[in-house]
């Protein structure tokens, strides 16, 4: 498990231990972290473009149709995780409370059938410029396809449902993709 905090404040496992220690000593929590306002249309456009790129990769790999079904609960969980990472300044599949994708998703839905998989991605935005959503979507999927574990999830034919959530800060964009098997 590796936690990366933004702006170079922490790196690696030492950072995870330090961050957990600081959080337990009164660091920001979900209740007192100030939520970053989001532009729903910007989020939705990026999420749609990421999905388009994911579907293209699955088609290229020869996966049978239907390729994926969008799931509102998965999307809401993915958006919540992206916003949490943006708001609380971390980048990890595990939140500061130690919850992974399944535990976080179970907060939204009581019963989860099948397997859940998660890919996350983040990059710094160019200051003073509107983000190019097409470029961001391609870069996120290209990064996932370049990593054996992330690629395996994207091309897993057993995964039938998907939810993609994005969040923006002034400096960063975060994208979370959740996939679920039946």
mmCIF file of N, CA and C in Angstrom, residues 43-164:
data_model
loop_
_atom_site.group_PDB
_atom_site.id
_atom_site.type_symbol
_atom_site.label_atom_id
_atom_site.label_comp_id
_atom_site.label_asym_id
_atom_site.label_seq_id
_atom_site.Cartn_x
_atom_site.Cartn_y
_atom_site.Cartn_z
ATOM 1 N N UNK A 43 -17.110 17.471 -14.611
ATOM 2 C CA UNK A 43 -16.897 16.107 -14.131
ATOM 3 C C UNK A 43 -17.540 15.106 -15.077
ATOM 4 N N UNK A 44 -18.799 15.346 -15.422
ATOM 5 C CA UNK A 44 -19.541 14.417 -16.274
ATOM 6 C C UNK A 44 -18.889 14.262 -17.633
ATOM 7 N N UNK A 45 -18.433 15.359 -18.222
ATOM 8 C CA UNK A 45 -17.773 15.281 -19.534
ATOM 9 C C UNK A 45 -16.499 14.444 -19.471
ATOM 10 N N UNK A 46 -15.686 14.664 -18.444
ATOM 11 C CA UNK A 46 -14.459 13.878 -18.309
ATOM 12 C C UNK A 46 -14.796 12.407 -18.071
ATOM 13 N N UNK A 47 -15.746 12.137 -17.210
ATOM 14 C CA UNK A 47 -16.131 10.758 -16.921
ATOM 15 C C UNK A 47 -16.608 10.045 -18.194
ATOM 16 N N UNK A 48 -17.408 10.719 -19.000
ATOM 17 C CA UNK A 48 -17.896 10.124 -20.252
ATOM 18 C C UNK A 48 -16.737 9.827 -21.200
ATOM 19 N N UNK A 49 -15.776 10.748 -21.277
ATOM 20 C CA UNK A 49 -14.645 10.535 -22.184
ATOM 21 C C UNK A 49 -13.740 9.411 -21.696
ATOM 22 N N UNK A 50 -13.559 9.294 -20.394
ATOM 23 C CA UNK A 50 -12.785 8.169 -19.855
ATOM 24 C C UNK A 50 -13.498 6.865 -20.206
ATOM 25 N N UNK A 51 -14.810 6.821 -20.013
ATOM 26 C CA UNK A 51 -15.571 5.617 -20.336
ATOM 27 C C UNK A 51 -15.445 5.263 -21.818
ATOM 28 N N UNK A 52 -15.530 6.252 -22.681
ATOM 29 C CA UNK A 52 -15.373 6.014 -24.120
ATOM 30 C C UNK A 52 -14.027 5.375 -24.425
ATOM 31 N N UNK A 53 -12.968 5.862 -23.786
ATOM 32 C CA UNK A 53 -11.632 5.302 -23.992
ATOM 33 C C UNK A 53 -11.515 3.888 -23.425
ATOM 34 N N UNK A 54 -12.132 3.637 -22.280
ATOM 35 C CA UNK A 54 -12.112 2.294 -21.692
ATOM 36 C C UNK A 54 -12.839 1.314 -22.610
ATOM 37 N N UNK A 55 -14.011 1.712 -23.101
ATOM 38 C CA UNK A 55 -14.769 0.841 -24.007
ATOM 39 C C UNK A 55 -13.988 0.551 -25.282
ATOM 40 N N UNK A 56 -13.280 1.553 -25.789
ATOM 41 C CA UNK A 56 -12.453 1.344 -26.992
ATOM 42 C C UNK A 56 -11.374 0.304 -26.722
ATOM 43 N N UNK A 57 -10.726 0.377 -25.575
ATOM 44 C CA UNK A 57 -9.681 -0.599 -25.237
ATOM 45 C C UNK A 57 -10.279 -2.007 -25.106
ATOM 46 N N UNK A 58 -11.458 -2.101 -24.542
ATOM 47 C CA UNK A 58 -12.103 -3.410 -24.395
ATOM 48 C C UNK A 58 -12.505 -3.970 -25.764
ATOM 49 N N UNK A 59 -12.955 -3.100 -26.672
ATOM 50 C CA UNK A 59 -13.287 -3.556 -28.033
ATOM 51 C C UNK A 59 -12.030 -4.042 -28.751
ATOM 52 N N UNK A 60 -10.958 -3.262 -28.654
ATOM 53 C CA UNK A 60 -9.690 -3.632 -29.299
ATOM 54 C C UNK A 60 -9.217 -4.994 -28.791
ATOM 55 N N UNK A 61 -9.429 -5.249 -27.500
ATOM 56 C CA UNK A 61 -9.013 -6.526 -26.904
ATOM 57 C C UNK A 61 -9.934 -7.678 -27.300
ATOM 58 N N UNK A 62 -11.033 -7.366 -27.996
ATOM 59 C CA UNK A 62 -11.926 -8.407 -28.474
ATOM 60 C C UNK A 62 -12.943 -8.897 -27.468
ATOM 61 N N UNK A 63 -13.205 -8.110 -26.441
ATOM 62 C CA UNK A 63 -14.209 -8.522 -25.461
ATOM 63 C C UNK A 63 -15.594 -8.461 -26.100
ATOM 64 N N UNK A 64 -16.441 -9.438 -25.794
ATOM 65 C CA UNK A 64 -17.770 -9.482 -26.415
ATOM 66 C C UNK A 64 -18.696 -8.383 -25.882
ATOM 67 N N UNK A 65 -19.657 -7.993 -26.698
ATOM 68 C CA UNK A 65 -20.665 -7.013 -26.281
ATOM 69 C C UNK A 65 -21.730 -7.737 -25.467
ATOM 70 N N UNK A 66 -22.423 -7.091 -24.560
ATOM 71 C CA UNK A 66 -22.199 -5.698 -24.192
ATOM 72 C C UNK A 66 -20.910 -5.573 -23.383
ATOM 73 N N UNK A 67 -20.181 -4.502 -23.630
ATOM 74 C CA UNK A 67 -18.865 -4.353 -23.021
ATOM 75 C C UNK A 67 -18.943 -4.019 -21.530
ATOM 76 N N UNK A 68 -19.740 -3.025 -21.181
ATOM 77 C CA UNK A 68 -19.908 -2.628 -19.782
ATOM 78 C C UNK A 68 -21.247 -1.906 -19.643
ATOM 79 N N UNK A 69 -21.840 -2.038 -18.484
ATOM 80 C CA UNK A 69 -23.063 -1.299 -18.169
ATOM 81 C C UNK A 69 -22.720 -0.272 -17.096
ATOM 82 N N UNK A 70 -23.104 0.976 -17.327
ATOM 83 C CA UNK A 70 -22.873 2.003 -16.310
ATOM 84 C C UNK A 70 -23.770 1.739 -15.109
ATOM 85 N N UNK A 71 -23.220 1.940 -13.915
ATOM 86 C CA UNK A 71 -23.934 1.707 -12.665
ATOM 87 C C UNK A 71 -23.875 2.987 -11.830
ATOM 88 N N UNK A 72 -25.038 3.517 -11.500
ATOM 89 C CA UNK A 72 -25.110 4.777 -10.758
ATOM 90 C C UNK A 72 -24.477 4.719 -9.384
ATOM 91 N N UNK A 73 -24.629 3.588 -8.687
ATOM 92 C CA UNK A 73 -24.021 3.465 -7.361
ATOM 93 C C UNK A 73 -22.497 3.411 -7.453
ATOM 94 N N UNK A 74 -21.976 2.672 -8.444
ATOM 95 C CA UNK A 74 -20.522 2.636 -8.629
ATOM 96 C C UNK A 74 -19.999 4.025 -8.981
ATOM 97 N N UNK A 75 -20.726 4.737 -9.842
ATOM 98 C CA UNK A 75 -20.309 6.093 -10.229
ATOM 99 C C UNK A 75 -20.285 7.008 -9.004
ATOM 100 N N UNK A 76 -21.331 6.938 -8.180
ATOM 101 C CA UNK A 76 -21.379 7.782 -6.989
ATOM 102 C C UNK A 76 -20.226 7.454 -6.038
ATOM 103 N N UNK A 77 -19.914 6.167 -5.873
ATOM 104 C CA UNK A 77 -18.790 5.771 -5.016
ATOM 105 C C UNK A 77 -17.464 6.248 -5.604
ATOM 106 N N UNK A 78 -17.318 6.145 -6.929
ATOM 107 C CA UNK A 78 -16.091 6.587 -7.588
ATOM 108 C C UNK A 78 -15.915 8.100 -7.448
ATOM 109 N N UNK A 79 -16.997 8.839 -7.663
ATOM 110 C CA UNK A 79 -16.924 10.300 -7.506
ATOM 111 C C UNK A 79 -16.586 10.676 -6.078
ATOM 112 N N UNK A 80 -17.205 9.998 -5.132
ATOM 113 C CA UNK A 80 -16.945 10.299 -3.726
ATOM 114 C C UNK A 80 -15.475 10.064 -3.384
ATOM 115 N N UNK A 81 -14.879 8.983 -3.919
ATOM 116 C CA UNK A 81 -13.470 8.717 -3.622
ATOM 117 C C UNK A 81 -12.570 9.762 -4.276
ATOM 118 N N UNK A 82 -12.855 10.129 -5.521
ATOM 119 C CA UNK A 82 -12.057 11.170 -6.185
ATOM 120 C C UNK A 82 -12.141 12.481 -5.410
ATOM 121 N N UNK A 83 -13.346 12.854 -4.992
ATOM 122 C CA UNK A 83 -13.510 14.099 -4.242
ATOM 123 C C UNK A 83 -12.824 14.020 -2.885
ATOM 124 N N UNK A 84 -12.879 12.849 -2.247
ATOM 125 C CA UNK A 84 -12.210 12.678 -0.961
ATOM 126 C C UNK A 84 -10.699 12.854 -1.118
ATOM 127 N N UNK A 85 -10.124 12.238 -2.166
ATOM 128 C CA UNK A 85 -8.678 12.398 -2.393
ATOM 129 C C UNK A 85 -8.343 13.859 -2.660
ATOM 130 N N UNK A 86 -9.177 14.548 -3.441
ATOM 131 C CA UNK A 86 -8.929 15.960 -3.747
ATOM 132 C C UNK A 86 -9.051 16.822 -2.492
ATOM 133 N N UNK A 87 -10.073 16.564 -1.705
ATOM 134 C CA UNK A 87 -10.345 17.378 -0.516
ATOM 135 C C UNK A 87 -9.316 17.149 0.580
ATOM 136 N N UNK A 88 -8.935 15.886 0.781
ATOM 137 C CA UNK A 88 -8.038 15.573 1.888
ATOM 138 C C UNK A 88 -6.592 15.376 1.463
ATOM 139 N N UNK A 89 -6.308 15.677 0.186
ATOM 140 C CA UNK A 89 -4.928 15.780 -0.271
ATOM 141 C C UNK A 89 -4.136 14.475 -0.140
ATOM 142 N N UNK A 90 -4.672 13.382 -0.699
ATOM 143 C CA UNK A 90 -3.949 12.115 -0.737
ATOM 144 C C UNK A 90 -4.265 11.431 -2.056
ATOM 145 N N UNK A 91 -3.512 10.374 -2.379
ATOM 146 C CA UNK A 91 -3.742 9.597 -3.594
ATOM 147 C C UNK A 91 -3.478 8.139 -3.266
ATOM 148 N N UNK A 92 -4.556 7.348 -3.088
ATOM 149 C CA UNK A 92 -4.409 5.956 -2.705
ATOM 150 C C UNK A 92 -5.734 5.216 -2.889
ATOM 151 N N UNK A 93 -5.643 3.908 -3.079
ATOM 152 C CA UNK A 93 -6.843 3.078 -3.106
ATOM 153 C C UNK A 93 -7.425 2.937 -1.699
ATOM 154 N N UNK A 94 -6.612 3.186 -0.693
ATOM 155 C CA UNK A 94 -7.024 3.073 0.705
ATOM 156 C C UNK A 94 -7.139 4.480 1.285
ATOM 157 N N UNK A 95 -8.305 4.818 1.836
ATOM 158 C CA UNK A 95 -8.457 6.159 2.406
ATOM 159 C C UNK A 95 -7.760 6.232 3.767
ATOM 160 N N UNK A 96 -7.632 7.426 4.329
ATOM 161 C CA UNK A 96 -6.920 7.555 5.610
ATOM 162 C C UNK A 96 -7.520 6.736 6.753
ATOM 163 N N UNK A 97 -8.791 6.350 6.635
ATOM 164 C CA UNK A 97 -9.396 5.514 7.661
ATOM 165 C C UNK A 97 -9.110 4.033 7.432
ATOM 166 N N UNK A 98 -8.370 3.711 6.366
ATOM 167 C CA UNK A 98 -8.012 2.330 6.080
ATOM 168 C C UNK A 98 -9.036 1.572 5.253
ATOM 169 N N UNK A 99 -9.996 2.272 4.663
ATOM 170 C CA UNK A 99 -11.041 1.632 3.870
ATOM 171 C C UNK A 99 -10.649 1.559 2.401
ATOM 172 N N UNK A 100 -10.781 0.364 1.829
ATOM 173 C CA UNK A 100 -10.525 0.165 0.411
ATOM 174 C C UNK A 100 -11.807 0.337 -0.392
ATOM 175 N N UNK A 101 -11.739 0.028 -1.676
ATOM 176 C CA UNK A 101 -12.892 0.233 -2.559
ATOM 177 C C UNK A 101 -14.166 -0.485 -2.106
ATOM 178 N N UNK A 102 -14.054 -1.732 -1.674
ATOM 179 C CA UNK A 102 -15.244 -2.474 -1.271
ATOM 180 C C UNK A 102 -15.880 -1.864 -0.025
ATOM 181 N N UNK A 103 -15.076 -1.560 0.970
ATOM 182 C CA UNK A 103 -15.614 -0.973 2.210
ATOM 183 C C UNK A 103 -16.258 0.386 1.941
ATOM 184 N N UNK A 104 -15.626 1.192 1.098
ATOM 185 C CA UNK A 104 -16.210 2.502 0.767
ATOM 186 C C UNK A 104 -17.520 2.332 0.003
ATOM 187 N N UNK A 105 -17.571 1.366 -0.922
ATOM 188 C CA UNK A 105 -18.780 1.159 -1.721
ATOM 189 C C UNK A 105 -19.912 0.603 -0.854
ATOM 190 N N UNK A 106 -19.577 -0.186 0.139
ATOM 191 C CA UNK A 106 -20.603 -0.741 1.038
ATOM 192 C C UNK A 106 -21.288 0.343 1.873
ATOM 193 N N UNK A 107 -20.684 1.508 1.981
ATOM 194 C CA UNK A 107 -21.353 2.618 2.657
ATOM 195 C C UNK A 107 -22.543 3.107 1.825
ATOM 196 N N UNK A 108 -22.472 2.911 0.539
ATOM 197 C CA UNK A 108 -23.516 3.372 -0.389
ATOM 198 C C UNK A 108 -24.571 2.302 -0.626
ATOM 199 N N UNK A 109 -24.130 1.063 -0.769
ATOM 200 C CA UNK A 109 -25.057 -0.050 -1.001
ATOM 201 C C UNK A 109 -24.799 -1.111 0.056
ATOM 202 N N UNK A 110 -25.854 -1.653 0.607
ATOM 203 C CA UNK A 110 -25.711 -2.607 1.706
ATOM 204 C C UNK A 110 -25.110 -3.925 1.256
ATOM 205 N N UNK A 111 -25.575 -4.425 0.123
ATOM 206 C CA UNK A 111 -25.136 -5.732 -0.339
ATOM 207 C C UNK A 111 -24.372 -5.568 -1.645
ATOM 208 N N UNK A 112 -23.167 -6.089 -1.694
ATOM 209 C CA UNK A 112 -22.352 -6.045 -2.905
ATOM 210 C C UNK A 112 -22.111 -7.478 -3.347
ATOM 211 N N UNK A 113 -22.616 -7.807 -4.520
ATOM 212 C CA UNK A 113 -22.421 -9.142 -5.075
ATOM 213 C C UNK A 113 -21.296 -9.071 -6.101
ATOM 214 N N UNK A 114 -20.498 -10.119 -6.186
ATOM 215 C CA UNK A 114 -19.411 -10.160 -7.151
ATOM 216 C C UNK A 114 -18.159 -9.469 -6.632
ATOM 217 N N UNK A 115 -17.223 -9.269 -7.557
ATOM 218 C CA UNK A 115 -15.944 -8.626 -7.214
ATOM 219 C C UNK A 115 -16.000 -7.148 -7.579
ATOM 220 N N UNK A 116 -15.219 -6.347 -6.838
ATOM 221 C CA UNK A 116 -15.059 -4.920 -7.114
ATOM 222 C C UNK A 116 -13.582 -4.689 -7.410
ATOM 223 N N UNK A 117 -13.303 -3.924 -8.457
ATOM 224 C CA UNK A 117 -11.936 -3.534 -8.778
ATOM 225 C C UNK A 117 -11.885 -2.029 -8.966
ATOM 226 N N UNK A 118 -10.743 -1.441 -8.691
ATOM 227 C CA UNK A 118 -10.612 0.018 -8.762
ATOM 228 C C UNK A 118 -9.308 0.420 -9.428
ATOM 229 N N UNK A 119 -9.383 1.400 -10.308
ATOM 230 C CA UNK A 119 -8.220 2.094 -10.851
ATOM 231 C C UNK A 119 -8.360 3.558 -10.480
ATOM 232 N N UNK A 120 -7.254 4.185 -10.082
ATOM 233 C CA UNK A 120 -7.255 5.619 -9.811
ATOM 234 C C UNK A 120 -6.140 6.273 -10.609
ATOM 235 N N UNK A 121 -6.315 7.551 -10.882
ATOM 236 C CA UNK A 121 -5.332 8.312 -11.649
ATOM 237 C C UNK A 121 -5.441 9.771 -11.250
ATOM 238 N N UNK A 122 -4.323 10.470 -11.272
ATOM 239 C CA UNK A 122 -4.306 11.894 -10.962
ATOM 240 C C UNK A 122 -3.164 12.555 -11.709
ATOM 241 N N UNK A 123 -3.362 13.803 -12.038
ATOM 242 C CA UNK A 123 -2.296 14.581 -12.659
ATOM 243 C C UNK A 123 -2.473 16.048 -12.305
ATOM 244 N N UNK A 124 -1.373 16.750 -12.375
ATOM 245 C CA UNK A 124 -1.398 18.196 -12.135
ATOM 246 C C UNK A 124 -1.924 18.887 -13.385
ATOM 247 N N UNK A 125 -2.765 19.888 -13.170
ATOM 248 C CA UNK A 125 -3.317 20.664 -14.279
ATOM 249 C C UNK A 125 -2.393 21.835 -14.601
ATOM 250 N N UNK A 126 -2.475 22.325 -15.833
ATOM 251 C CA UNK A 126 -1.694 23.493 -16.234
ATOM 252 C C UNK A 126 -2.348 24.738 -15.645
ATOM 253 N N UNK A 127 -1.616 25.489 -14.822
ATOM 254 C CA UNK A 127 -2.207 26.669 -14.177
ATOM 255 C C UNK A 127 -2.728 27.682 -15.213
ATOM 256 N N UNK A 128 -3.911 28.222 -14.939
ATOM 257 C CA UNK A 128 -4.471 29.273 -15.779
ATOM 258 C C UNK A 128 -5.102 28.802 -17.071
ATOM 259 N N UNK A 129 -5.108 27.501 -17.345
ATOM 260 C CA UNK A 129 -5.697 26.987 -18.580
ATOM 261 C C UNK A 129 -6.864 26.068 -18.259
ATOM 262 N N UNK A 130 -7.888 26.139 -19.126
ATOM 263 C CA UNK A 130 -8.990 25.193 -19.011
ATOM 264 C C UNK A 130 -8.446 23.792 -19.298
ATOM 265 N N UNK A 131 -8.835 22.806 -18.529
ATOM 266 C CA UNK A 131 -8.335 21.444 -18.786
ATOM 267 C C UNK A 131 -8.872 20.901 -20.103
ATOM 268 N N UNK A 132 -8.017 20.229 -20.851
ATOM 269 C CA UNK A 132 -8.424 19.553 -22.078
ATOM 270 C C UNK A 132 -8.896 18.161 -21.674
ATOM 271 N N UNK A 133 -10.209 18.003 -21.623
ATOM 272 C CA UNK A 133 -10.784 16.772 -21.098
ATOM 273 C C UNK A 133 -10.455 15.558 -21.951
ATOM 274 N N UNK A 134 -10.396 15.723 -23.275
ATOM 275 C CA UNK A 134 -10.032 14.615 -24.150
ATOM 276 C C UNK A 134 -8.628 14.113 -23.870
ATOM 277 N N UNK A 135 -7.709 15.034 -23.667
ATOM 278 C CA UNK A 135 -6.326 14.666 -23.361
ATOM 279 C C UNK A 135 -6.254 13.995 -21.994
ATOM 280 N N UNK A 136 -6.952 14.543 -21.010
ATOM 281 C CA UNK A 136 -6.935 13.945 -19.671
ATOM 282 C C UNK A 136 -7.506 12.532 -19.702
ATOM 283 N N UNK A 137 -8.607 12.338 -20.422
ATOM 284 C CA UNK A 137 -9.218 11.007 -20.511
ATOM 285 C C UNK A 137 -8.256 10.017 -21.165
ATOM 286 N N UNK A 138 -7.622 10.418 -22.265
ATOM 287 C CA UNK A 138 -6.670 9.517 -22.939
ATOM 288 C C UNK A 138 -5.482 9.213 -22.041
ATOM 289 N N UNK A 139 -4.971 10.216 -21.346
ATOM 290 C CA UNK A 139 -3.808 10.000 -20.476
ATOM 291 C C UNK A 139 -4.137 9.045 -19.330
ATOM 292 N N UNK A 140 -5.333 9.165 -18.759
ATOM 293 C CA UNK A 140 -5.688 8.281 -17.646
ATOM 294 C C UNK A 140 -5.765 6.836 -18.121
ATOM 295 N N UNK A 141 -6.453 6.595 -19.225
ATOM 296 C CA UNK A 141 -6.606 5.222 -19.711
ATOM 297 C C UNK A 141 -5.276 4.679 -20.225
ATOM 298 N N UNK A 142 -4.481 5.516 -20.883
ATOM 299 C CA UNK A 142 -3.151 5.094 -21.340
ATOM 300 C C UNK A 142 -2.280 4.683 -20.153
ATOM 301 N N UNK A 143 -2.350 5.439 -19.072
ATOM 302 C CA UNK A 143 -1.573 5.093 -17.873
ATOM 303 C C UNK A 143 -2.035 3.747 -17.312
ATOM 304 N N UNK A 144 -3.337 3.542 -17.234
ATOM 305 C CA UNK A 144 -3.848 2.263 -16.732
ATOM 306 C C UNK A 144 -3.452 1.112 -17.644
ATOM 307 N N UNK A 145 -3.514 1.325 -18.940
ATOM 308 C CA UNK A 145 -3.154 0.260 -19.883
ATOM 309 C C UNK A 145 -1.660 -0.054 -19.825
ATOM 310 N N UNK A 146 -0.854 0.882 -19.363
ATOM 311 C CA UNK A 146 0.583 0.681 -19.247
ATOM 312 C C UNK A 146 1.004 -0.030 -17.969
ATOM 313 N N UNK A 147 0.062 -0.290 -17.088
ATOM 314 C CA UNK A 147 0.342 -0.968 -15.827
ATOM 315 C C UNK A 147 -0.336 -2.338 -15.855
ATOM 316 N N UNK A 148 0.418 -3.424 -15.671
ATOM 317 C CA UNK A 148 -0.180 -4.760 -15.783
ATOM 318 C C UNK A 148 -1.425 -4.980 -14.915
ATOM 319 N N UNK A 149 -1.401 -4.553 -13.666
ATOM 320 C CA UNK A 149 -2.558 -4.767 -12.784
ATOM 321 C C UNK A 149 -3.767 -3.940 -13.215
ATOM 322 N N UNK A 150 -3.528 -2.677 -13.567
ATOM 323 C CA UNK A 150 -4.627 -1.804 -13.985
ATOM 324 C C UNK A 150 -5.204 -2.269 -15.328
ATOM 325 N N UNK A 151 -4.312 -2.677 -16.222
ATOM 326 C CA UNK A 151 -4.742 -3.192 -17.526
ATOM 327 C C UNK A 151 -5.598 -4.451 -17.352
ATOM 328 N N UNK A 152 -5.163 -5.329 -16.465
ATOM 329 C CA UNK A 152 -5.906 -6.566 -16.220
ATOM 330 C C UNK A 152 -7.334 -6.269 -15.769
ATOM 331 N N UNK A 153 -7.498 -5.267 -14.923
ATOM 332 C CA UNK A 153 -8.839 -4.894 -14.491
ATOM 333 C C UNK A 153 -9.658 -4.359 -15.669
ATOM 334 N N UNK A 154 -9.081 -3.441 -16.433
ATOM 335 C CA UNK A 154 -9.821 -2.852 -17.558
ATOM 336 C C UNK A 154 -10.264 -3.902 -18.568
ATOM 337 N N UNK A 155 -9.445 -4.938 -18.760
ATOM 338 C CA UNK A 155 -9.734 -5.937 -19.782
ATOM 339 C C UNK A 155 -10.318 -7.229 -19.216
ATOM 340 N N UNK A 156 -10.733 -7.199 -17.952
ATOM 341 C CA UNK A 156 -11.326 -8.371 -17.315
ATOM 342 C C UNK A 156 -12.746 -8.553 -17.857
ATOM 343 N N UNK A 157 -12.955 -9.595 -18.633
ATOM 344 C CA UNK A 157 -14.253 -9.863 -19.232
ATOM 345 C C UNK A 157 -15.334 -10.215 -18.229
ATOM 346 N N UNK A 158 -14.955 -10.557 -16.994
ATOM 347 C CA UNK A 158 -15.948 -10.853 -15.958
ATOM 348 C C UNK A 158 -16.556 -9.579 -15.377
ATOM 349 N N UNK A 159 -15.864 -8.462 -15.549
ATOM 350 C CA UNK A 159 -16.382 -7.187 -15.045
ATOM 351 C C UNK A 159 -17.440 -6.683 -16.022
ATOM 352 N N UNK A 160 -18.649 -6.481 -15.512
ATOM 353 C CA UNK A 160 -19.776 -6.120 -16.378
ATOM 354 C C UNK A 160 -20.350 -4.736 -16.085
ATOM 355 N N UNK A 161 -20.076 -4.188 -14.900
ATOM 356 C CA UNK A 161 -20.608 -2.864 -14.539
ATOM 357 C C UNK A 161 -19.449 -1.924 -14.225
ATOM 358 N N UNK A 162 -19.684 -0.636 -14.472
ATOM 359 C CA UNK A 162 -18.630 0.354 -14.291
ATOM 360 C C UNK A 162 -19.220 1.648 -13.742
ATOM 361 N N UNK A 163 -18.403 2.336 -12.976
ATOM 362 C CA UNK A 163 -18.710 3.685 -12.510
ATOM 363 C C UNK A 163 -17.424 4.481 -12.512
ATOM 364 N N UNK A 164 -17.469 5.655 -13.100
ATOM 365 C CA UNK A 164 -16.282 6.510 -13.181
ATOM 366 C C UNK A 164 -16.618 7.840 -12.529
#
